[in-house]
Short mmCIF file of N, CA, C and O in Angstrom, two decimals:
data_model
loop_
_atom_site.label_atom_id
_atom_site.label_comp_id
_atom_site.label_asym_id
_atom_site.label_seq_id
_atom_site.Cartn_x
_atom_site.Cartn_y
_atom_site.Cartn_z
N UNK I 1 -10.11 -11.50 -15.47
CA UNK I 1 -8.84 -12.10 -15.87
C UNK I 1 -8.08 -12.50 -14.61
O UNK I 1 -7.97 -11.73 -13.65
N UNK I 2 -7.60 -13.61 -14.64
CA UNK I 2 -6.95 -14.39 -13.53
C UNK I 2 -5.08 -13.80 -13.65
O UNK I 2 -4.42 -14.65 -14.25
N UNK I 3 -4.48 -12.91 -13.32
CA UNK I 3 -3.62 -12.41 -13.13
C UNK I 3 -2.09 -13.44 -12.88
O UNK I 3 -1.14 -13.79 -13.59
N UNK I 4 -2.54 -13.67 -11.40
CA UNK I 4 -1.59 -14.62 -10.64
C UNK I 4 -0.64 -13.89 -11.11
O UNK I 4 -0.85 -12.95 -11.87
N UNK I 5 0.97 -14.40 -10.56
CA UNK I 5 2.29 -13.69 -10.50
C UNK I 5 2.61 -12.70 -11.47
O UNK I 5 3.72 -12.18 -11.51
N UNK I 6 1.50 -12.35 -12.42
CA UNK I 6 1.50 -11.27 -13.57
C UNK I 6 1.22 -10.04 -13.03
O UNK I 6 1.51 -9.00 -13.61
N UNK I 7 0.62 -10.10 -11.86
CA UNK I 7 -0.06 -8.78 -11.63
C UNK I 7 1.13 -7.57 -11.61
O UNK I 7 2.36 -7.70 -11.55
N UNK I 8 0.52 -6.66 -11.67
CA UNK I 8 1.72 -5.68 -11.61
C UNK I 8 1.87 -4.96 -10.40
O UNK I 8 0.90 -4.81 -9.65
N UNK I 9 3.43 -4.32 -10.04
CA UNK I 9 3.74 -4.33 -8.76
C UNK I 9 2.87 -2.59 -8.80
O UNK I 9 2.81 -1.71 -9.66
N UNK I 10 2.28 -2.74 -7.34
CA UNK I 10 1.78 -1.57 -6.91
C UNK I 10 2.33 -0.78 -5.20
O UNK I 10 2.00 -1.47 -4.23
N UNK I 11 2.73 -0.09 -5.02
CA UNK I 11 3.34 0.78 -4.12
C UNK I 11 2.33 1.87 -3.19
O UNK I 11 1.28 2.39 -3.56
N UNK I 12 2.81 1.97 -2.26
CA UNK I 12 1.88 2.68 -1.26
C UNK I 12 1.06 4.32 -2.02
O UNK I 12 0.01 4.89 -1.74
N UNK I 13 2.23 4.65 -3.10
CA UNK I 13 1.49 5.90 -4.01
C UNK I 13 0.40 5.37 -4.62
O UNK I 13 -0.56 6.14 -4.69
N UNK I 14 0.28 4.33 -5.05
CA UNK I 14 -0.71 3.46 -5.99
C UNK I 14 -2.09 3.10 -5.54
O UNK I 14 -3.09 3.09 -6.26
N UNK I 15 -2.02 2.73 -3.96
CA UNK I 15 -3.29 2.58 -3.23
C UNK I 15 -3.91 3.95 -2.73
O UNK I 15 -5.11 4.21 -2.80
N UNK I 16 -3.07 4.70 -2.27
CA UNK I 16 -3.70 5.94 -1.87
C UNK I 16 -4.07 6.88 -3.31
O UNK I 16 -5.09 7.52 -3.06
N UNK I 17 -3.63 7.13 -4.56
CA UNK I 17 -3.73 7.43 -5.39
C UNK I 17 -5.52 6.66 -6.00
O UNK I 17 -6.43 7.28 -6.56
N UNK I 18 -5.48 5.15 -5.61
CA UNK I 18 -7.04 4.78 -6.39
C UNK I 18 -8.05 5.51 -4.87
O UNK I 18 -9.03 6.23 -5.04
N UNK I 19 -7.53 5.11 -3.52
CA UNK I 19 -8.08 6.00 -2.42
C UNK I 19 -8.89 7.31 -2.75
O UNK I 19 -10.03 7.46 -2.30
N UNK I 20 -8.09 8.55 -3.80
CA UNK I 20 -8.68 10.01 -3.84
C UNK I 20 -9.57 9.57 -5.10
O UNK I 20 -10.66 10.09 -5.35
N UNK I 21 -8.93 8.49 -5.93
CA UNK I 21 -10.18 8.10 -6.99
C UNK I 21 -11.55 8.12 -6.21
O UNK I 21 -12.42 8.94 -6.48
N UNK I 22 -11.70 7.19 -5.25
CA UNK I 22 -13.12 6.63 -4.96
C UNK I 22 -13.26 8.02 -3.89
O UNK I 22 -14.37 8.40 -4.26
N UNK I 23 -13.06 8.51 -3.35
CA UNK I 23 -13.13 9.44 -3.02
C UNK I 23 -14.00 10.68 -3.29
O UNK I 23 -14.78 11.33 -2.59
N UNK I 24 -13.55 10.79 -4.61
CA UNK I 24 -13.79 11.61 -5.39
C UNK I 24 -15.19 11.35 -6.42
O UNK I 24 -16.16 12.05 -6.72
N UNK I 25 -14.79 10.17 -6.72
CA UNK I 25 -16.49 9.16 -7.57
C UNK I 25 -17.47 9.46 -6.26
O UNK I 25 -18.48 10.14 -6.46
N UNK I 26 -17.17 8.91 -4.75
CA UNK I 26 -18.46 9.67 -3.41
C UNK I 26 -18.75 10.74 -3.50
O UNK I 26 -19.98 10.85 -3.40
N UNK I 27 -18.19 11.77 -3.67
CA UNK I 27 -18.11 13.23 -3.76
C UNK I 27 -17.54 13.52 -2.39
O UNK I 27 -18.12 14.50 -1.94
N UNK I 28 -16.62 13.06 -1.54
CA UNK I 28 -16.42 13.56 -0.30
C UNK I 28 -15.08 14.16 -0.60
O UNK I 28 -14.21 13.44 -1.08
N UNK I 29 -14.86 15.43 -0.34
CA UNK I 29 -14.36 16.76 -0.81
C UNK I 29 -13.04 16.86 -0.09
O UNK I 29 -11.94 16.96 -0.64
N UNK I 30 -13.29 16.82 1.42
CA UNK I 30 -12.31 16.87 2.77
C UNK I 30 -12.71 15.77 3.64
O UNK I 30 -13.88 15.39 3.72
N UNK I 31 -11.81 15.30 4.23
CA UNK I 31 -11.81 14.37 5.29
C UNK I 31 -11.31 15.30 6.63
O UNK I 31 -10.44 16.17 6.77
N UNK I 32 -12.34 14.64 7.59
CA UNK I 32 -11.97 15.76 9.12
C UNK I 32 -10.64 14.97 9.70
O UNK I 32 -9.90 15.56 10.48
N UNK I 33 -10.37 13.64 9.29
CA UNK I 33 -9.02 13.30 9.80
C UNK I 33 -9.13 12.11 9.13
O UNK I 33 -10.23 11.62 8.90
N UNK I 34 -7.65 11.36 8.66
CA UNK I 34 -7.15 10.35 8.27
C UNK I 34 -6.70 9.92 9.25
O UNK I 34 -6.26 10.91 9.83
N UNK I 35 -6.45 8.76 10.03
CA UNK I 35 -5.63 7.79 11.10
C UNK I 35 -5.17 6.51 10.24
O UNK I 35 -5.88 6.14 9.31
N UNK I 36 -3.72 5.67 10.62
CA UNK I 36 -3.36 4.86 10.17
C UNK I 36 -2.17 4.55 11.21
O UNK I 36 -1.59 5.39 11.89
N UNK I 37 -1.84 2.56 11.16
CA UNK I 37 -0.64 2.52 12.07
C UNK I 37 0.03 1.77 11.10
O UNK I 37 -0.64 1.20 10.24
N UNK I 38 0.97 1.70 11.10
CA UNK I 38 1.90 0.99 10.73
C UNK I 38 2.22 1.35 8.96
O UNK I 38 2.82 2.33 8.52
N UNK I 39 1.61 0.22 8.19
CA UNK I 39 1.58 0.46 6.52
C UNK I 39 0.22 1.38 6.62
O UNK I 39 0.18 2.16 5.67
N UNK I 40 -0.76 1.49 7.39
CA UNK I 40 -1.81 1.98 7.54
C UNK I 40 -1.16 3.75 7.35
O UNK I 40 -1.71 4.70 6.79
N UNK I 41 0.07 3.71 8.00
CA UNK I 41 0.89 4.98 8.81
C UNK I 41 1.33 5.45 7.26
O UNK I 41 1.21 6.67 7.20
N UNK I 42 1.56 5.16 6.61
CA UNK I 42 2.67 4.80 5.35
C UNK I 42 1.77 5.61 4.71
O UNK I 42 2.20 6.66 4.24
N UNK I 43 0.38 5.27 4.58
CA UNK I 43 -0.82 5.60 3.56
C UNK I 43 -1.01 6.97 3.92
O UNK I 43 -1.11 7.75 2.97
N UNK I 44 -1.09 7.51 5.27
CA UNK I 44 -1.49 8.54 5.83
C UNK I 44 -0.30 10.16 5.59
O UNK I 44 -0.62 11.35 5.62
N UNK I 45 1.30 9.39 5.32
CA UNK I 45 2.00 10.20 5.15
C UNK I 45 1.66 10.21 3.57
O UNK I 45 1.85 11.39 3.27
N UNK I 46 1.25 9.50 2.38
CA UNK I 46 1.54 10.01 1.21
C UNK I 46 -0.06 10.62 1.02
O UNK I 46 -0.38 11.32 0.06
N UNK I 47 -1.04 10.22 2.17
CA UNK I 47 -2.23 11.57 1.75
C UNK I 47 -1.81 12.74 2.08
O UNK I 47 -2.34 13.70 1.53
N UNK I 48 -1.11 12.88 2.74
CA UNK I 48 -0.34 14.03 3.62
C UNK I 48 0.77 14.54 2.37
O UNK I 48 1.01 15.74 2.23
N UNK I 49 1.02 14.14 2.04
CA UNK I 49 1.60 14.60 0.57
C UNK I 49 1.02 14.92 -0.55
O UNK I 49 1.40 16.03 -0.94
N UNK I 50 0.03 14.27 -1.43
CA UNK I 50 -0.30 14.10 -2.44
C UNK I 50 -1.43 14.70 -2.56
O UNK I 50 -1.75 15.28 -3.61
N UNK I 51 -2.50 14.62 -1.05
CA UNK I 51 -3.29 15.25 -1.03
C UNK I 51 -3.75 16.14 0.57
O UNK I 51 -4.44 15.72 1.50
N UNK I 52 -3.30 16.99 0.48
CA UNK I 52 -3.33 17.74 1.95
C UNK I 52 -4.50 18.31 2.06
O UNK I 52 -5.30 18.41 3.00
N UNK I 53 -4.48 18.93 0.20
CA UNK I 53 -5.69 19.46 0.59
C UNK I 53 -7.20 19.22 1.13
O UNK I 53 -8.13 19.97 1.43
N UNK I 54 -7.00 17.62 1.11
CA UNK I 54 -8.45 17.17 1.33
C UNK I 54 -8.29 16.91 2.42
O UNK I 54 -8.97 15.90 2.61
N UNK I 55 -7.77 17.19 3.37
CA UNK I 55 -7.35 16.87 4.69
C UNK I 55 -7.56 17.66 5.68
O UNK I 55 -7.29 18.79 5.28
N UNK I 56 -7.90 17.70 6.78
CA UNK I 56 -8.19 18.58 8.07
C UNK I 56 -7.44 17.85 8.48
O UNK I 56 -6.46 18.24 7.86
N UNK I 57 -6.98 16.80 9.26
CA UNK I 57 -5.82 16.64 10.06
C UNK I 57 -5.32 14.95 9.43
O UNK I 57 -5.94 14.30 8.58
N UNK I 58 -4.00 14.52 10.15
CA UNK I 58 -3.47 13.19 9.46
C UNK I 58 -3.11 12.79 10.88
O UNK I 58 -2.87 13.48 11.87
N UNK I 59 -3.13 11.85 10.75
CA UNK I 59 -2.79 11.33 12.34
C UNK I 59 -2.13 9.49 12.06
O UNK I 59 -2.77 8.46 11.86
N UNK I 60 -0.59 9.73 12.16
CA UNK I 60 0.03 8.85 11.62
C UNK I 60 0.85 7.65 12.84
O UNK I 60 1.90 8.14 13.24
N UNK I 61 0.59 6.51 13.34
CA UNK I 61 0.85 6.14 14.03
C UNK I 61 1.68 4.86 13.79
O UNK I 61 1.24 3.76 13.46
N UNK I 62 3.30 5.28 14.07
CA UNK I 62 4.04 3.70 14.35
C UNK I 62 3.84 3.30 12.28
O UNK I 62 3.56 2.28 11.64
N UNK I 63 4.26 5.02 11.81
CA UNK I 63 4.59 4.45 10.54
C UNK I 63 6.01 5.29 10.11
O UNK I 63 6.73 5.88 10.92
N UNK I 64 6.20 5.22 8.96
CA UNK I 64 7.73 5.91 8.51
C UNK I 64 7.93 6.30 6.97
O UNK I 64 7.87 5.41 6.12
N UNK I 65 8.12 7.37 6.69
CA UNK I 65 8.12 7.70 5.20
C UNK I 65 9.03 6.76 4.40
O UNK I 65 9.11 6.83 3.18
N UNK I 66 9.79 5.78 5.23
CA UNK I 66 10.77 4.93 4.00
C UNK I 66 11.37 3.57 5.11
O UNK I 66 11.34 3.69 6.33
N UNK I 67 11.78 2.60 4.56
CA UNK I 67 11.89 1.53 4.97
C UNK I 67 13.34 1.04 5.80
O UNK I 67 14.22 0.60 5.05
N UNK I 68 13.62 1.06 7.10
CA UNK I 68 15.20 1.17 7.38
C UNK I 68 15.49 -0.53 6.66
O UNK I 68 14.81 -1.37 6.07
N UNK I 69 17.13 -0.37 7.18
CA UNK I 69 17.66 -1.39 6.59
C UNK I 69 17.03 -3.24 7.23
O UNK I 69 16.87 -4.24 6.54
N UNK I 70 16.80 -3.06 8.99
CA UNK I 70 15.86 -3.61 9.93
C UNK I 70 14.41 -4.33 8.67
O UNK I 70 14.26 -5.47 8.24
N UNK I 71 13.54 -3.00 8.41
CA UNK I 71 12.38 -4.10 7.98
C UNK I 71 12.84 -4.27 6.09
O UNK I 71 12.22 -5.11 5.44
N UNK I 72 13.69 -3.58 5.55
CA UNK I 72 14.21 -4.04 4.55
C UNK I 72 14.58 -6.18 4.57
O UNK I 72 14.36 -7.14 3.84
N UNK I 73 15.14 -5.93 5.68
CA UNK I 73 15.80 -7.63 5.78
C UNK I 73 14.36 -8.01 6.31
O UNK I 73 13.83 -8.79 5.52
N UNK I 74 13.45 -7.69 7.53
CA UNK I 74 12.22 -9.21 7.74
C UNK I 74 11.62 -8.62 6.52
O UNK I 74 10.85 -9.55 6.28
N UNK I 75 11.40 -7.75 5.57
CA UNK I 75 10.71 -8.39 4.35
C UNK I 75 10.95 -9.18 3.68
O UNK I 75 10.11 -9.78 3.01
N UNK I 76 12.48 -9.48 3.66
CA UNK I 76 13.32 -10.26 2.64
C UNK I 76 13.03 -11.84 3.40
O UNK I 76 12.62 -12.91 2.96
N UNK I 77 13.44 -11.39 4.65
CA UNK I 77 12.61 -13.39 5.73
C UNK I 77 11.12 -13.19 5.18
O UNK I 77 11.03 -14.34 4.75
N UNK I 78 10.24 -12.79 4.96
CA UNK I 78 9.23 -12.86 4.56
C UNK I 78 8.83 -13.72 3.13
O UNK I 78 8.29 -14.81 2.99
N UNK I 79 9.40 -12.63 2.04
CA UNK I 79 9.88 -13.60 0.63
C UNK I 79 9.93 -14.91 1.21
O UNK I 79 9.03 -15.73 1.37
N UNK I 80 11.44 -14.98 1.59
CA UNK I 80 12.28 -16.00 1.57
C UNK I 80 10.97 -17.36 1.63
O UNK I 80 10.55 -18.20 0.84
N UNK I 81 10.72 -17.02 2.84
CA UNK I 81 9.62 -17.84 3.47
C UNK I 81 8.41 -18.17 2.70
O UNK I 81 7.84 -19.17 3.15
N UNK I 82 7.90 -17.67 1.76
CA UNK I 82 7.18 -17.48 0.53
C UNK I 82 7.75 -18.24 -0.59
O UNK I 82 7.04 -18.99 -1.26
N UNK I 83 8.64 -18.12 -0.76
CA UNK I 83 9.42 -18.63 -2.35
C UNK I 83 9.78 -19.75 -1.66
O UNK I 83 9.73 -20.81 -2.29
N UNK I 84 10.12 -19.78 -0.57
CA UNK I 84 10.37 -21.57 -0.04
C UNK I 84 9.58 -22.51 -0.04
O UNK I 84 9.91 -23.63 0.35
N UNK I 85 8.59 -22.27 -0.40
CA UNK I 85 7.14 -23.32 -0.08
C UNK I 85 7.22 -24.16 -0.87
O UNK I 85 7.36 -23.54 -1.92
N UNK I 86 7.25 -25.62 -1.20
CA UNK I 86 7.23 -26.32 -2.59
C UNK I 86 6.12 -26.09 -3.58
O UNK I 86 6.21 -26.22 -4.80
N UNK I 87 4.92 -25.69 -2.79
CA UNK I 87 3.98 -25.18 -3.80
C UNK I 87 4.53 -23.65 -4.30
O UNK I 87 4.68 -23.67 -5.52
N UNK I 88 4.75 -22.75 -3.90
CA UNK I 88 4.88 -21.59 -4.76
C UNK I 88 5.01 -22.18 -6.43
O UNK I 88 4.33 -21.50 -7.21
N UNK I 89 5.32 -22.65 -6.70
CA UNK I 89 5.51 -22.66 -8.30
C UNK I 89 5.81 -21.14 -8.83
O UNK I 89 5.13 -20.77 -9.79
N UNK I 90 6.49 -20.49 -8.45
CA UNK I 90 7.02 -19.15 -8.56
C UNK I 90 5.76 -17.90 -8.48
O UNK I 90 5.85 -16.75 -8.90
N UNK I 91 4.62 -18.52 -7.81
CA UNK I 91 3.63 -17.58 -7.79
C UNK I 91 2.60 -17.82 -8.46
O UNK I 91 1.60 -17.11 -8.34
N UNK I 92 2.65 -19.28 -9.64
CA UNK I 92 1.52 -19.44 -10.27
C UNK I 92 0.94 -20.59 -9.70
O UNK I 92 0.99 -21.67 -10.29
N UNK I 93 0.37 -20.44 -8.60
CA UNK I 93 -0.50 -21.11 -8.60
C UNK I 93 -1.37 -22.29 -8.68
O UNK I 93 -1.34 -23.27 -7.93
N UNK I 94 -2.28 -22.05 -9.86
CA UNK I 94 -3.37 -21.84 -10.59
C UNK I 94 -2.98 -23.07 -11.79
O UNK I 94 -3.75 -23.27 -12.74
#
């Protein structure tokens, strides 16, 4: 099924959450370390939450448990820059 601007919104709990899925379908039990920078960093604090236990160490680099007001606004130049395009057609596409 072709989704386009329907898809539904998914959050950094959401990727690391299907993460311990496949994880778990491998059978790999513990990880000897997680590394991540940035949104990579983001992923590493909510395994570090959600799942510690599968964890021997987290190693989180140049990330932040929540978004200051700084990358709040270049996400919003980001949009902006996105929804400005004459093609967007609000995301559809298709």
């Amino acid at each position: 099924e072709i989704y386009g601007s329907a898809f539904p919104s998914v959050a950094v709990e959401d990727w690391v959450r299907s993460q311990a899925m496949l994880s778990d379908h491998l059978g790999i039990r513990k990880y000897a370390a997680i590394i991540g920078g940035s949104l990579g960093g983001m992923q590493v604090i909510q395994w570090s939450i959600s799942y510690s236990e599968k964890l021997h160490s987290a190693i989180c680099i140049a990330g932040a448990p929540k978004l200051s007001a700084q990358n709040i606004a270049f996400n919003e130049v980001a949009r902006h820059s996105i929804t400005s395009d004459p093609n967007f057609f609000e995301g559809r596409y298709l």
